[in-house]
Structures are given as structure tokens and as C-alpha cells.
Amino acid sequence: VADFKQRLIRFRPIGVVHSPFHVREDIDPRRNSRPDGFSDIRGELEIDPACAAGLKDIAGFSHLIVIFAFHKSESGHLLVRPPSETRRRGVFSTRSPHRPNPIGMTVVRLLGRRGNILRVAGIDMLEGTPILDIKPYTSRDSKRGVRRGWMRRSVLNR
Ligand SMILES: C[S@@+](CC[C@H](N)C(=O)[O-])C[C@H]1O[C@@H](n2cnc3c(N)ncnc32)[C@H](O)[C@@H]1O
């Protein structure tokens, strides 16, 4: 069995997020506790021209999954206190930006493409966030019978 724990995995960003949020304080914390809190926030995904050929056929999808690096987060807490919560929760049961591997994912609505630039809505990332990958959001990603764990009594992710 390979010793996966020793493996250092390196990624080269494929692009960068352009967002109206330049620092975390620009984001009204109440947005984070509303499911549609960012749906009106528009921005752009600027893809490295060297990767732009990979955008072929993307225009047919209404929504995209953007996987990115939380490049401004603090490193690796295992217990975090979500906004508007009094108790600390295991980081893997949260969407906290402060996690052992600072990887984030956001589903955005694709508004249009101009060359290597994708115009999107639903941005909850900061300006300059490095993009690691983009995948189409499909009906397979929408699950039935969802249980919300500790969030069930919280306003988060309703
Ligand atoms: C609750 S996280 C959720 C992000 C993503 N939708 C997810 O589930 O992985 C969103 C918050 O992360 C913070 N954030 C966004 N981009 C960041 C970045 N590049 N580095 C550090 N923190 C970031 C902002 O404070 C934002 O309100």
C-alpha cells in the first residue's frame, strides 16, 4: 500500500477568480447563512490561455462546479466555530475556509463566455482566488433525501 500520507500533491492553477470581494470583511456575514446568499454576486473566471482549449463545449451547461484554493485562509484547524454557532464543529462537517487542505468548491451559474473568460453568478470567493478545476454541474450532483446534520437547526444551507 502506498504511503499516501507522505505524498505531497501539487496543483498548477488553471485560472483566477475576479470577484467584487477583495478582503473577507467585504462580505456581509449574513450572506454565508443564506442558501442563495451569493446568487446575485457576479464575477469572472479568467482561465489561463494555455488551458482555454479545455473550455470547448462548456457553454451548454447552466451551472459549473468551481474547485479552488482558499489562498487567504489560516492553516488547518480540525475544530471550527461556524458563524452564528456557539459550538465548535469538526471541520469536515463544515464549509469553513480554514481546513487542513484549503480547498473550496462553489457552484456558479454560467452567464456567458468570451474567449478565456467565463462570466458567472454566485461568487463567494475573494478576488484573486486561484482556480484548480472546473466541472459541469449535472443532475447527478443533486441528491434526494439529504440530511443536514448539525446544520438542520441552523439557518445555514437551507
Ligand atoms: C463559507 S466559505 C464557502 C466556500 C465554498 N462555497 C465552499 O463550500 O467551499 C466562503 C467564505 O470563505 C472566505 N473566502 C473566500 N475566498 C477565500 C480565499 N481565497 N481565501 C480565504 N478565504 C476565502 C470568505 O470569507 C467567504 O465568505
Short mmCIF file of C-alpha atoms and ligand atoms in Angstrom, two decimals:
data_model
loop_
_atom_site.label_atom_id
_atom_site.label_comp_id
_atom_site.label_asym_id
_atom_site.label_seq_id
_atom_site.Cartn_x
_atom_site.Cartn_y
_atom_site.Cartn_z
CA VAL A 1 0.00 0.00 0.00
CA ALA A 2 1.43 3.36 -0.99
CA ASP A 3 2.10 5.67 1.95
CA PHE A 4 -0.37 8.30 0.78
CA LYS A 5 0.11 10.39 3.90
CA GLN A 6 3.63 11.24 2.83
CA ARG A 7 2.63 12.26 -0.65
CA LEU A 8 2.86 15.93 -1.50
CA ILE A 9 0.31 16.74 -4.18
CA ARG A 10 0.99 19.85 -6.23
CA PHE A 11 -1.51 21.64 -8.43
CA ARG A 12 -0.97 24.32 -11.01
CA PRO A 13 -3.89 26.80 -11.00
CA ILE A 14 -5.81 26.88 -14.29
CA GLY A 15 -7.01 30.42 -13.71
CA VAL A 16 -8.09 33.09 -11.28
CA VAL A 17 -11.40 34.37 -9.87
CA HIS A 18 -12.39 38.00 -10.36
CA SER A 19 -14.74 38.98 -7.55
CA PRO A 20 -16.15 42.18 -6.06
CA PHE A 21 -14.84 40.93 -2.67
CA HIS A 22 -11.23 41.99 -2.13
CA VAL A 23 -10.92 41.16 1.57
CA ARG A 24 -13.03 38.91 3.80
CA GLU A 25 -14.51 41.98 5.51
CA ASP A 26 -16.14 42.94 2.18
CA ILE A 27 -18.54 40.00 2.61
CA ASP A 28 -21.66 40.58 4.72
CA PRO A 29 -21.54 37.53 7.06
CA ARG A 30 -25.33 37.19 6.75
CA ARG A 31 -24.79 36.10 3.13
CA ASN A 32 -22.99 32.96 4.35
CA SER A 33 -26.06 31.89 6.30
CA ARG A 34 -28.46 32.16 3.37
CA PRO A 35 -28.55 29.38 0.74
CA ASP A 36 -28.96 31.86 -2.07
CA GLY A 37 -26.85 34.48 -0.35
CA PHE A 38 -24.40 34.87 -3.22
CA SER A 39 -26.63 34.15 -6.22
CA ASP A 40 -26.66 37.83 -7.22
CA ILE A 41 -22.89 38.22 -6.96
CA ARG A 42 -21.35 38.34 -10.40
CA GLY A 43 -17.75 37.83 -11.30
CA GLU A 44 -15.44 36.30 -13.84
CA LEU A 45 -13.33 33.17 -14.07
CA GLU A 46 -10.22 34.11 -16.06
CA ILE A 47 -8.74 30.92 -17.43
CA ASP A 48 -5.06 30.71 -18.33
CA PRO A 49 -4.92 30.96 -22.14
CA ALA A 50 -2.81 27.78 -22.08
CA CYS A 51 -5.88 25.94 -20.67
CA ALA A 52 -8.55 27.74 -22.71
CA ALA A 53 -8.94 24.86 -25.19
CA GLY A 54 -10.43 22.94 -22.26
CA LEU A 55 -13.40 25.35 -22.24
CA LYS A 56 -14.68 23.92 -25.53
CA ASP A 57 -18.34 22.79 -25.13
CA ILE A 58 -18.77 24.44 -21.72
CA ALA A 59 -21.34 26.97 -22.96
CA GLY A 60 -24.10 24.33 -22.98
CA PHE A 61 -24.04 24.00 -19.19
CA SER A 62 -26.08 26.31 -16.95
CA HIS A 63 -24.02 25.69 -13.81
CA LEU A 64 -20.39 24.86 -13.09
CA ILE A 65 -18.57 23.45 -10.08
CA VAL A 66 -15.51 25.60 -9.38
CA ILE A 67 -12.78 23.99 -7.27
CA PHE A 68 -10.33 26.48 -5.87
CA ALA A 69 -7.65 27.16 -3.28
CA PHE A 70 -8.55 29.23 -0.19
CA HIS A 71 -5.29 31.11 -0.66
CA LYS A 72 -6.02 33.60 2.16
CA SER A 73 -7.12 31.10 4.83
CA GLU A 74 -5.40 30.25 8.08
CA SER A 75 -3.95 26.78 8.22
CA GLY A 76 -5.58 23.55 9.22
CA HIS A 77 -7.97 23.74 12.18
CA LEU A 78 -9.77 20.46 12.93
CA LEU A 79 -12.46 22.09 15.09
CA VAL A 80 -14.06 25.33 13.91
CA ARG A 81 -16.90 27.51 15.16
CA PRO A 82 -19.22 28.26 12.26
CA PRO A 83 -20.70 31.77 12.07
CA SER A 84 -23.74 32.19 14.32
CA GLU A 85 -22.91 28.94 16.18
CA THR A 86 -21.81 28.67 19.78
CA ARG A 87 -20.32 25.15 19.50
CA ARG A 88 -17.25 24.09 17.62
CA ARG A 89 -17.75 21.50 14.89
CA GLY A 90 -15.44 19.08 13.14
CA VAL A 91 -14.03 20.93 10.16
CA PHE A 92 -15.11 18.17 7.77
CA SER A 93 -18.74 18.81 8.76
CA THR A 94 -18.40 22.47 7.78
CA ARG A 95 -17.67 24.64 4.75
CA SER A 96 -15.01 26.59 6.65
CA PRO A 97 -12.19 28.09 4.55
CA HIS A 98 -9.75 27.12 7.34
CA ARG A 99 -9.11 23.41 6.79
CA PRO A 100 -6.12 21.04 6.56
CA ASN A 101 -6.16 21.22 2.76
CA PRO A 102 -7.53 24.69 1.92
CA ILE A 103 -9.72 23.56 -0.98
CA GLY A 104 -13.10 25.15 -1.72
CA MET A 105 -15.91 24.39 -4.13
CA THR A 106 -18.70 26.65 -5.29
CA VAL A 107 -21.47 26.02 -7.79
CA VAL A 108 -21.84 29.07 -10.04
CA ARG A 109 -24.30 29.94 -12.80
CA LEU A 110 -22.66 30.39 -16.19
CA LEU A 111 -23.78 33.65 -17.78
CA GLY A 112 -21.52 33.66 -20.80
CA ARG A 113 -18.09 33.03 -22.27
CA ARG A 114 -15.78 35.41 -24.07
CA GLY A 115 -12.63 33.55 -25.11
CA ASN A 116 -10.84 32.52 -21.93
CA ILE A 117 -13.21 34.50 -19.67
CA LEU A 118 -16.33 32.96 -18.12
CA ARG A 119 -18.91 35.40 -16.72
CA VAL A 120 -20.64 33.78 -13.74
CA ALA A 121 -23.04 34.48 -10.88
CA GLY A 122 -22.87 33.02 -7.38
CA ILE A 123 -19.36 34.13 -6.45
CA ASP A 124 -18.41 33.63 -2.78
CA MET A 125 -14.64 33.69 -3.36
CA LEU A 126 -12.24 36.57 -2.90
CA GLU A 127 -10.63 38.47 -5.79
CA GLY A 128 -7.53 36.61 -6.97
CA THR A 129 -8.60 33.17 -5.73
CA PRO A 130 -6.65 30.52 -7.69
CA ILE A 131 -8.90 28.14 -9.64
CA LEU A 132 -7.80 24.49 -9.55
CA ASP A 133 -10.52 22.90 -11.69
CA ILE A 134 -13.93 23.42 -13.29
CA LYS A 135 -16.52 20.68 -13.82
CA PRO A 136 -20.08 20.81 -15.18
CA TYR A 137 -22.81 20.65 -12.54
CA THR A 138 -25.27 17.94 -13.59
CA SER A 139 -28.45 16.42 -12.20
CA ARG A 140 -26.28 13.62 -10.75
CA ASP A 141 -24.98 16.21 -8.29
CA SER A 142 -28.47 16.87 -6.95
CA LYS A 143 -29.32 14.25 -4.31
CA ARG A 144 -32.60 13.23 -2.71
CA GLY A 145 -33.09 12.51 0.98
CA VAL A 146 -30.45 15.00 2.12
CA ARG A 147 -29.79 15.11 5.89
CA ARG A 148 -28.23 18.30 7.14
CA GLY A 149 -26.52 17.04 10.30
CA TRP A 150 -25.81 19.81 12.82
CA MET A 151 -27.00 22.34 10.22
CA ARG A 152 -30.59 21.08 10.47
CA ARG A 153 -31.42 23.58 13.19
CA SER A 154 -29.15 26.22 11.76
CA VAL A 155 -30.09 28.70 9.09
CA LEU A 156 -27.01 27.53 7.15
CA ASN A 157 -27.57 25.68 3.86
CA ARG A 158 -31.37 25.77 4.00
C1 LIG B 1 -18.03 29.54 3.92
S1 LIG B 1 -16.77 29.55 2.64
C2 LIG B 1 -17.59 28.54 1.42
C3 LIG B 1 -16.83 28.49 0.13
C4 LIG B 1 -17.27 27.43 -0.83
N1 LIG B 1 -18.62 27.65 -1.32
C5 LIG B 1 -17.15 26.04 -0.23
O1 LIG B 1 -18.14 25.47 0.20
O2 LIG B 1 -16.02 25.52 -0.19
C6 LIG B 1 -16.93 31.16 1.97
C7 LIG B 1 -16.08 32.15 2.72
O3 LIG B 1 -14.71 31.83 2.50
C8 LIG B 1 -13.93 33.00 2.53
N2 LIG B 1 -13.08 33.00 1.32
C9 LIG B 1 -13.46 33.13 0.03
N3 LIG B 1 -12.40 33.06 -0.80
C10 LIG B 1 -11.31 32.88 0.00
C11 LIG B 1 -9.91 32.74 -0.26
N4 LIG B 1 -9.42 32.74 -1.50
N5 LIG B 1 -9.08 32.56 0.81
C12 LIG B 1 -9.57 32.54 2.06
N6 LIG B 1 -10.89 32.68 2.38
C13 LIG B 1 -11.75 32.85 1.35
C14 LIG B 1 -14.87 34.19 2.56
O4 LIG B 1 -14.88 34.67 3.88
C15 LIG B 1 -16.23 33.57 2.23
O5 LIG B 1 -17.28 34.23 2.89
#
